[in-house]
């Protein structure tokens, strides 16, 4: 008998029961970054970065700090908030594009650093949509009975893959991690998801290198056609939000907080306007964190919960978009 058909026939849902996050201590302002880049002959300014992106600062990890280190700290905070111990967790998913190693997965390294063993652990690669993909997978596994208590983590050290000679990308990204504990519940928490990918756009945002014969073949640095990504992002985010609302039988007005992927304040505010949400309902941490890829949504969520803005019972629209091209949305009753 599978666990999904055991016990009662009561519907099984999943809920977020705790959140946590971790930013590396080194905060780099636009002015500091511009001064560093000037030393390389790369010209940028605080004014340009703020006007085009809304970013004022980002955090960079020390050279010996990996995604798993940030992930473990975020996970510990999330476990504490949920009142759980690591040994109660039966599923660990780490969404990352900057894993510690080619293999094993960063999730296995996180499991080992948490001092537990035995539970399922794997990485999920959907670039900046990684967290909404991972949350959807955890929700599906919990609903099916394959798991009961999951750690879902987004963790990145994007500073490792930035080309500091390319001013069009190196000013945008930062490092960090965010985590949530998701548990089985008889009350709905994660209400609906809507995930997509369009592999025709692989080239507009990528790190094209790969390992072969003990060498990196091709470039191991991030490349982005910013305008192409911008145009696609603006179009898909509204559609994904509407799709997920329809699946859940909810309306725009039911959204208490919009927490989009934190890449560019112009995209985020544009999405809020299309959903007819006042900008006060937009959670924006891009100004202080930059774009932390798969970590950006759980980082923003945790900061908004810990600052008291988001309260239990609120309805959250989480939206990711990024390389692949991937995008998706998850509607959550907290
Ligand atoms: O995380 C995945 C999702 N990612 C995103 O959503 C990113 C989407 N794209 C964007 O956010 C924007 O396209 C960027 C912020 C990347 C760029 O903003 P933009 O308004 O599209 O600028 P642009 O690329 O059209 O560049 C405008 C000008 C160019 O100069 P010219 O050709 O007009 O003389 C660039 O060379 O700005 C120049 N430029 C810069 N100038 C100062 C580009 N980067 C910089 C810089 N500092 N850092």
PDB file of C-alpha atoms in Angstrom, residues 85-301:
ATOM      1  CA  UNK A  85      14.747  19.448  13.216  1.00  0.00           C
ATOM      2  CA  UNK A  86      16.715  18.453  10.130  1.00  0.00           C
ATOM      3  CA  UNK A  87      16.187  14.772  10.920  1.00  0.00           C
ATOM      4  CA  UNK A  88      12.414  15.206  10.457  1.00  0.00           C
ATOM      5  CA  UNK A  89      12.896  16.279   6.804  1.00  0.00           C
ATOM      6  CA  UNK A  90      12.285  13.588   4.169  1.00  0.00           C
ATOM      7  CA  UNK A  91      12.994  15.628   1.011  1.00  0.00           C
ATOM      8  CA  UNK A  92      15.618  18.260   0.162  1.00  0.00           C
ATOM      9  CA  UNK A  93      15.453  20.116  -3.155  1.00  0.00           C
ATOM     10  CA  UNK A  94      18.064  22.734  -3.988  1.00  0.00           C
ATOM     11  CA  UNK A  95      17.336  24.997  -6.940  1.00  0.00           C
ATOM     12  CA  UNK A  96      20.674  26.302  -8.186  1.00  0.00           C
ATOM     13  CA  UNK A  97      22.607  27.112 -11.342  1.00  0.00           C
ATOM     14  CA  UNK A  98      25.839  27.479  -9.390  1.00  0.00           C
ATOM     15  CA  UNK A  99      26.249  24.064  -7.725  1.00  0.00           C
ATOM     16  CA  UNK A 100      29.308  23.305  -5.598  1.00  0.00           C
ATOM     17  CA  UNK A 101      30.385  20.513  -7.965  1.00  0.00           C
ATOM     18  CA  UNK A 102      29.397  18.949 -11.283  1.00  0.00           C
ATOM     19  CA  UNK A 103      28.190  16.121  -9.048  1.00  0.00           C
ATOM     20  CA  UNK A 104      27.069  15.060  -6.501  1.00  0.00           C
ATOM     21  CA  UNK A 105      24.176  17.450  -6.103  1.00  0.00           C
ATOM     22  CA  UNK A 106      24.371  20.478  -3.841  1.00  0.00           C
ATOM     23  CA  UNK A 107      21.317  18.998  -2.091  1.00  0.00           C
ATOM     24  CA  UNK A 108      23.372  15.966  -1.004  1.00  0.00           C
ATOM     25  CA  UNK A 109      26.102  18.289   0.281  1.00  0.00           C
ATOM     26  CA  UNK A 110      23.469  20.301   2.168  1.00  0.00           C
ATOM     27  CA  UNK A 111      22.075  17.102   3.659  1.00  0.00           C
ATOM     28  CA  UNK A 112      25.554  16.110   4.847  1.00  0.00           C
ATOM     29  CA  UNK A 113      26.220  19.589   6.318  1.00  0.00           C
ATOM     30  CA  UNK A 114      22.870  19.441   8.150  1.00  0.00           C
ATOM     31  CA  UNK A 115      24.155  16.214   9.748  1.00  0.00           C
ATOM     32  CA  UNK A 116      21.341  13.986   8.493  1.00  0.00           C
ATOM     33  CA  UNK A 117      21.104  11.111   6.026  1.00  0.00           C
ATOM     34  CA  UNK A 118      18.632   8.920   4.246  1.00  0.00           C
ATOM     35  CA  UNK A 119      16.065  11.389   2.912  1.00  0.00           C
ATOM     36  CA  UNK A 120      15.697  12.077  -0.814  1.00  0.00           C
ATOM     37  CA  UNK A 121      17.903  14.967  -1.979  1.00  0.00           C
ATOM     38  CA  UNK A 122      18.386  16.402  -5.446  1.00  0.00           C
ATOM     39  CA  UNK A 123      19.107  19.618  -7.320  1.00  0.00           C
ATOM     40  CA  UNK A 124      16.707  21.280  -9.694  1.00  0.00           C
ATOM     41  CA  UNK A 125      17.994  23.366 -12.589  1.00  0.00           C
ATOM     42  CA  UNK A 126      15.592  25.966 -13.960  1.00  0.00           C
ATOM     43  CA  UNK A 127      17.865  29.010 -13.492  1.00  0.00           C
ATOM     44  CA  UNK A 128      15.899  32.006 -12.139  1.00  0.00           C
ATOM     45  CA  UNK A 129      12.626  30.024 -12.235  1.00  0.00           C
ATOM     46  CA  UNK A 130      14.248  27.322 -10.097  1.00  0.00           C
ATOM     47  CA  UNK A 131      12.446  28.129  -6.868  1.00  0.00           C
ATOM     48  CA  UNK A 132       8.918  28.079  -8.328  1.00  0.00           C
ATOM     49  CA  UNK A 133       9.773  24.841 -10.129  1.00  0.00           C
ATOM     50  CA  UNK A 134      11.189  23.307  -6.916  1.00  0.00           C
ATOM     51  CA  UNK A 135       8.217  24.416  -4.824  1.00  0.00           C
ATOM     52  CA  UNK A 136       5.885  22.823  -7.377  1.00  0.00           C
ATOM     53  CA  UNK A 137       7.827  19.541  -7.306  1.00  0.00           C
ATOM     54  CA  UNK A 138       7.814  19.486  -3.489  1.00  0.00           C
ATOM     55  CA  UNK A 139       4.068  20.230  -3.419  1.00  0.00           C
ATOM     56  CA  UNK A 140       3.412  17.421  -5.921  1.00  0.00           C
ATOM     57  CA  UNK A 141       5.539  14.937  -3.963  1.00  0.00           C
ATOM     58  CA  UNK A 142       3.824  15.851  -0.710  1.00  0.00           C
ATOM     59  CA  UNK A 143       0.328  15.618  -2.223  1.00  0.00           C
ATOM     60  CA  UNK A 144       1.157  12.217  -3.715  1.00  0.00           C
ATOM     61  CA  UNK A 145       2.436  10.905  -0.390  1.00  0.00           C
ATOM     62  CA  UNK A 146       6.030  10.544  -1.621  1.00  0.00           C
ATOM     63  CA  UNK A 147       7.193  13.063   1.003  1.00  0.00           C
ATOM     64  CA  UNK A 148       5.809  14.739   4.135  1.00  0.00           C
ATOM     65  CA  UNK A 149       8.261  17.425   5.185  1.00  0.00           C
ATOM     66  CA  UNK A 150      10.430  19.099   2.565  1.00  0.00           C
ATOM     67  CA  UNK A 151      13.187  21.658   2.564  1.00  0.00           C
ATOM     68  CA  UNK A 152      13.014  23.708  -0.638  1.00  0.00           C
ATOM     69  CA  UNK A 153      16.037  25.924  -1.107  1.00  0.00           C
ATOM     70  CA  UNK A 154      17.228  28.411  -3.716  1.00  0.00           C
ATOM     71  CA  UNK A 155      20.977  29.049  -3.388  1.00  0.00           C
ATOM     72  CA  UNK A 156      23.418  30.805  -5.695  1.00  0.00           C
ATOM     73  CA  UNK A 157      26.927  32.205  -5.947  1.00  0.00           C
ATOM     74  CA  UNK A 158      26.407  33.980  -9.277  1.00  0.00           C
ATOM     75  CA  UNK A 159      29.486  36.131  -8.616  1.00  0.00           C
ATOM     76  CA  UNK A 160      31.496  33.040  -9.718  1.00  0.00           C
ATOM     77  CA  UNK A 161      30.073  33.058 -13.244  1.00  0.00           C
ATOM     78  CA  UNK A 162      30.018  36.809 -13.913  1.00  0.00           C
ATOM     79  CA  UNK A 163      32.147  38.354 -16.641  1.00  0.00           C
ATOM     80  CA  UNK A 164      33.466  41.487 -14.935  1.00  0.00           C
ATOM     81  CA  UNK A 165      34.439  42.857 -18.339  1.00  0.00           C
ATOM     82  CA  UNK A 166      30.771  42.844 -19.430  1.00  0.00           C
ATOM     83  CA  UNK A 167      29.030  45.830 -17.836  1.00  0.00           C
ATOM     84  CA  UNK A 168      25.696  44.674 -19.276  1.00  0.00           C
ATOM     85  CA  UNK A 169      25.581  41.699 -16.893  1.00  0.00           C
ATOM     86  CA  UNK A 170      28.129  41.969 -14.058  1.00  0.00           C
ATOM     87  CA  UNK A 171      26.290  44.809 -12.304  1.00  0.00           C
ATOM     88  CA  UNK A 172      23.036  42.849 -12.121  1.00  0.00           C
ATOM     89  CA  UNK A 173      23.672  39.739 -10.047  1.00  0.00           C
ATOM     90  CA  UNK A 174      24.478  38.822  -6.447  1.00  0.00           C
ATOM     91  CA  UNK A 175      24.870  35.830  -4.119  1.00  0.00           C
ATOM     92  CA  UNK A 176      22.484  34.471  -1.467  1.00  0.00           C
ATOM     93  CA  UNK A 177      20.107  31.725  -0.420  1.00  0.00           C
ATOM     94  CA  UNK A 178      16.520  31.367   0.722  1.00  0.00           C
ATOM     95  CA  UNK A 179      14.725  28.313   2.067  1.00  0.00           C
ATOM     96  CA  UNK A 180      11.251  27.170   3.024  1.00  0.00           C
ATOM     97  CA  UNK A 181       9.971  24.173   4.951  1.00  0.00           C
ATOM     98  CA  UNK A 182       6.914  22.687   3.231  1.00  0.00           C
ATOM     99  CA  UNK A 183       4.765  20.193   5.147  1.00  0.00           C
ATOM    100  CA  UNK A 184       1.786  17.968   4.471  1.00  0.00           C
ATOM    101  CA  UNK A 185      -1.452  19.470   5.721  1.00  0.00           C
ATOM    102  CA  UNK A 186      -5.193  18.871   5.599  1.00  0.00           C
ATOM    103  CA  UNK A 187      -5.604  22.580   4.768  1.00  0.00           C
ATOM    104  CA  UNK A 188      -4.597  23.986   1.356  1.00  0.00           C
ATOM    105  CA  UNK A 189      -1.430  26.103   1.405  1.00  0.00           C
ATOM    106  CA  UNK A 190       0.120  25.809  -2.040  1.00  0.00           C
ATOM    107  CA  UNK A 191      -3.006  26.387  -4.114  1.00  0.00           C
ATOM    108  CA  UNK A 192      -1.872  26.030  -7.741  1.00  0.00           C
ATOM    109  CA  UNK A 193       1.178  26.194 -10.006  1.00  0.00           C
ATOM    110  CA  UNK A 194       1.786  27.022 -13.645  1.00  0.00           C
ATOM    111  CA  UNK A 195       5.201  26.139 -15.115  1.00  0.00           C
ATOM    112  CA  UNK A 196       6.566  26.630 -18.634  1.00  0.00           C
ATOM    113  CA  UNK A 197       9.730  26.507 -20.730  1.00  0.00           C
ATOM    114  CA  UNK A 198      10.599  27.461 -24.300  1.00  0.00           C
ATOM    115  CA  UNK A 199      13.943  25.978 -25.305  1.00  0.00           C
ATOM    116  CA  UNK A 200      14.024  28.006 -28.520  1.00  0.00           C
ATOM    117  CA  UNK A 201      15.512  30.773 -26.371  1.00  0.00           C
ATOM    118  CA  UNK A 202      18.397  28.799 -24.873  1.00  0.00           C
ATOM    119  CA  UNK A 203      20.928  31.300 -26.230  1.00  0.00           C
ATOM    120  CA  UNK A 204      19.555  34.541 -24.782  1.00  0.00           C
ATOM    121  CA  UNK A 205      20.655  33.740 -21.211  1.00  0.00           C
ATOM    122  CA  UNK A 206      23.238  31.024 -20.713  1.00  0.00           C
ATOM    123  CA  UNK A 207      26.597  29.868 -19.420  1.00  0.00           C
ATOM    124  CA  UNK A 208      27.542  27.891 -22.519  1.00  0.00           C
ATOM    125  CA  UNK A 209      30.645  26.081 -21.261  1.00  0.00           C
ATOM    126  CA  UNK A 210      30.851  22.430 -20.255  1.00  0.00           C
ATOM    127  CA  UNK A 211      33.486  20.146 -18.789  1.00  0.00           C
ATOM    128  CA  UNK A 212      35.259  17.727 -21.108  1.00  0.00           C
ATOM    129  CA  UNK A 213      38.584  15.967 -20.827  1.00  0.00           C
ATOM    130  CA  UNK A 214      39.365  17.714 -17.553  1.00  0.00           C
ATOM    131  CA  UNK A 215      38.920  21.190 -19.080  1.00  0.00           C
ATOM    132  CA  UNK A 216      36.106  23.705 -19.388  1.00  0.00           C
ATOM    133  CA  UNK A 217      35.171  23.772 -23.059  1.00  0.00           C
ATOM    134  CA  UNK A 218      33.659  27.082 -24.153  1.00  0.00           C
ATOM    135  CA  UNK A 219      32.924  29.972 -21.804  1.00  0.00           C
ATOM    136  CA  UNK A 220      32.039  29.380 -18.161  1.00  0.00           C
ATOM    137  CA  UNK A 221      30.749  32.955 -17.840  1.00  0.00           C
ATOM    138  CA  UNK A 222      27.177  34.226 -17.996  1.00  0.00           C
ATOM    139  CA  UNK A 223      25.973  35.730 -21.271  1.00  0.00           C
ATOM    140  CA  UNK A 224      22.675  37.559 -21.636  1.00  0.00           C
ATOM    141  CA  UNK A 225      20.779  39.439 -24.309  1.00  0.00           C
ATOM    142  CA  UNK A 226      19.173  41.719 -21.736  1.00  0.00           C
ATOM    143  CA  UNK A 227      16.599  43.287 -24.043  1.00  0.00           C
ATOM    144  CA  UNK A 228      15.421  39.915 -25.376  1.00  0.00           C
ATOM    145  CA  UNK A 229      15.036  38.573 -21.829  1.00  0.00           C
ATOM    146  CA  UNK A 230      13.267  41.770 -20.766  1.00  0.00           C
ATOM    147  CA  UNK A 231      10.689  41.539 -23.574  1.00  0.00           C
ATOM    148  CA  UNK A 232       9.935  37.864 -22.969  1.00  0.00           C
ATOM    149  CA  UNK A 233       9.733  38.334 -19.183  1.00  0.00           C
ATOM    150  CA  UNK A 234       7.194  41.150 -19.383  1.00  0.00           C
ATOM    151  CA  UNK A 235       4.898  39.059 -21.570  1.00  0.00           C
ATOM    152  CA  UNK A 236       4.992  35.758 -19.716  1.00  0.00           C
ATOM    153  CA  UNK A 237       4.721  36.961 -16.115  1.00  0.00           C
ATOM    154  CA  UNK A 238       1.212  38.365 -16.479  1.00  0.00           C
ATOM    155  CA  UNK A 239       0.053  35.244 -18.350  1.00  0.00           C
ATOM    156  CA  UNK A 240       1.458  32.872 -15.713  1.00  0.00           C
ATOM    157  CA  UNK A 241      -0.155  34.864 -12.905  1.00  0.00           C
ATOM    158  CA  UNK A 242      -3.537  34.804 -14.652  1.00  0.00           C
ATOM    159  CA  UNK A 243      -3.241  31.067 -15.356  1.00  0.00           C
ATOM    160  CA  UNK A 244      -2.466  30.211 -11.751  1.00  0.00           C
ATOM    161  CA  UNK A 245      -5.285  32.422 -10.454  1.00  0.00           C
ATOM    162  CA  UNK A 246      -7.712  30.671 -12.820  1.00  0.00           C
ATOM    163  CA  UNK A 247      -6.523  27.231 -11.670  1.00  0.00           C
ATOM    164  CA  UNK A 248      -7.081  28.244  -8.037  1.00  0.00           C
ATOM    165  CA  UNK A 249     -10.423  29.957  -8.715  1.00  0.00           C
ATOM    166  CA  UNK A 250      -9.101  33.258  -7.408  1.00  0.00           C
ATOM    167  CA  UNK A 251      -9.080  36.872  -8.691  1.00  0.00           C
ATOM    168  CA  UNK A 252      -6.366  39.550  -8.999  1.00  0.00           C
ATOM    169  CA  UNK A 253      -7.822  41.247  -5.942  1.00  0.00           C
ATOM    170  CA  UNK A 254      -7.219  38.119  -3.837  1.00  0.00           C
ATOM    171  CA  UNK A 255      -3.435  38.618  -4.073  1.00  0.00           C
ATOM    172  CA  UNK A 256      -2.092  40.166  -0.871  1.00  0.00           C
ATOM    173  CA  UNK A 257       1.535  40.136  -2.012  1.00  0.00           C
ATOM    174  CA  UNK A 258       3.263  39.777  -5.368  1.00  0.00           C
ATOM    175  CA  UNK A 259       6.764  38.290  -4.977  1.00  0.00           C
ATOM    176  CA  UNK A 260       8.298  38.094  -8.451  1.00  0.00           C
ATOM    177  CA  UNK A 261      11.809  37.039  -9.350  1.00  0.00           C
ATOM    178  CA  UNK A 262      13.989  39.983  -8.378  1.00  0.00           C
ATOM    179  CA  UNK A 263      15.797  40.928 -11.606  1.00  0.00           C
ATOM    180  CA  UNK A 264      14.681  44.414 -12.547  1.00  0.00           C
ATOM    181  CA  UNK A 265      12.309  46.768 -10.730  1.00  0.00           C
ATOM    182  CA  UNK A 266      10.883  47.918 -14.074  1.00  0.00           C
ATOM    183  CA  UNK A 267       9.744  44.371 -14.948  1.00  0.00           C
ATOM    184  CA  UNK A 268       8.392  43.820 -11.433  1.00  0.00           C
ATOM    185  CA  UNK A 269       6.398  47.070 -11.310  1.00  0.00           C
ATOM    186  CA  UNK A 270       5.120  46.447 -14.847  1.00  0.00           C
ATOM    187  CA  UNK A 271       3.795  43.050 -13.773  1.00  0.00           C
ATOM    188  CA  UNK A 272       2.112  44.541 -10.689  1.00  0.00           C
ATOM    189  CA  UNK A 273       0.418  47.187 -12.837  1.00  0.00           C
ATOM    190  CA  UNK A 274      -0.853  44.580 -15.325  1.00  0.00           C
ATOM    191  CA  UNK A 275      -2.351  42.654 -12.405  1.00  0.00           C
ATOM    192  CA  UNK A 276      -3.915  45.935 -11.173  1.00  0.00           C
ATOM    193  CA  UNK A 277      -2.069  45.608  -7.882  1.00  0.00           C
ATOM    194  CA  UNK A 278      -0.974  48.734  -6.018  1.00  0.00           C
ATOM    195  CA  UNK A 279       2.818  48.909  -5.800  1.00  0.00           C
ATOM    196  CA  UNK A 280       2.528  48.617  -1.994  1.00  0.00           C
ATOM    197  CA  UNK A 281       1.655  44.949  -2.590  1.00  0.00           C
ATOM    198  CA  UNK A 282       4.898  44.306  -4.468  1.00  0.00           C
ATOM    199  CA  UNK A 283       7.737  42.766  -2.426  1.00  0.00           C
ATOM    200  CA  UNK A 284      10.926  44.212  -3.895  1.00  0.00           C
ATOM    201  CA  UNK A 285      14.349  43.341  -2.503  1.00  0.00           C
ATOM    202  CA  UNK A 286      16.223  43.673  -5.803  1.00  0.00           C
ATOM    203  CA  UNK A 287      17.517  47.071  -4.651  1.00  0.00           C
ATOM    204  CA  UNK A 288      19.530  45.501  -1.841  1.00  0.00           C
ATOM    205  CA  UNK A 289      20.135  41.957  -3.155  1.00  0.00           C
ATOM    206  CA  UNK A 290      20.514  42.391  -6.920  1.00  0.00           C
ATOM    207  CA  UNK A 291      19.458  39.388  -8.976  1.00  0.00           C
ATOM    208  CA  UNK A 292      20.218  36.217  -6.984  1.00  0.00           C
ATOM    209  CA  UNK A 293      18.592  33.893  -9.557  1.00  0.00           C
ATOM    210  CA  UNK A 294      16.917  30.874  -7.882  1.00  0.00           C
ATOM    211  CA  UNK A 295      17.483  32.416  -4.441  1.00  0.00           C
ATOM    212  CA  UNK A 296      15.685  35.685  -5.141  1.00  0.00           C
ATOM    213  CA  UNK A 297      12.083  34.668  -4.380  1.00  0.00           C
ATOM    214  CA  UNK A 298      12.697  32.782  -1.096  1.00  0.00           C
ATOM    215  CA  UNK A 299      15.084  35.554   0.000  1.00  0.00           C
ATOM    216  CA  UNK A 300      12.433  38.201  -0.656  1.00  0.00           C
ATOM    217  CA  UNK A 301       9.745  36.057   1.003  1.00  0.00           C
TER     218      UNK A 301
END
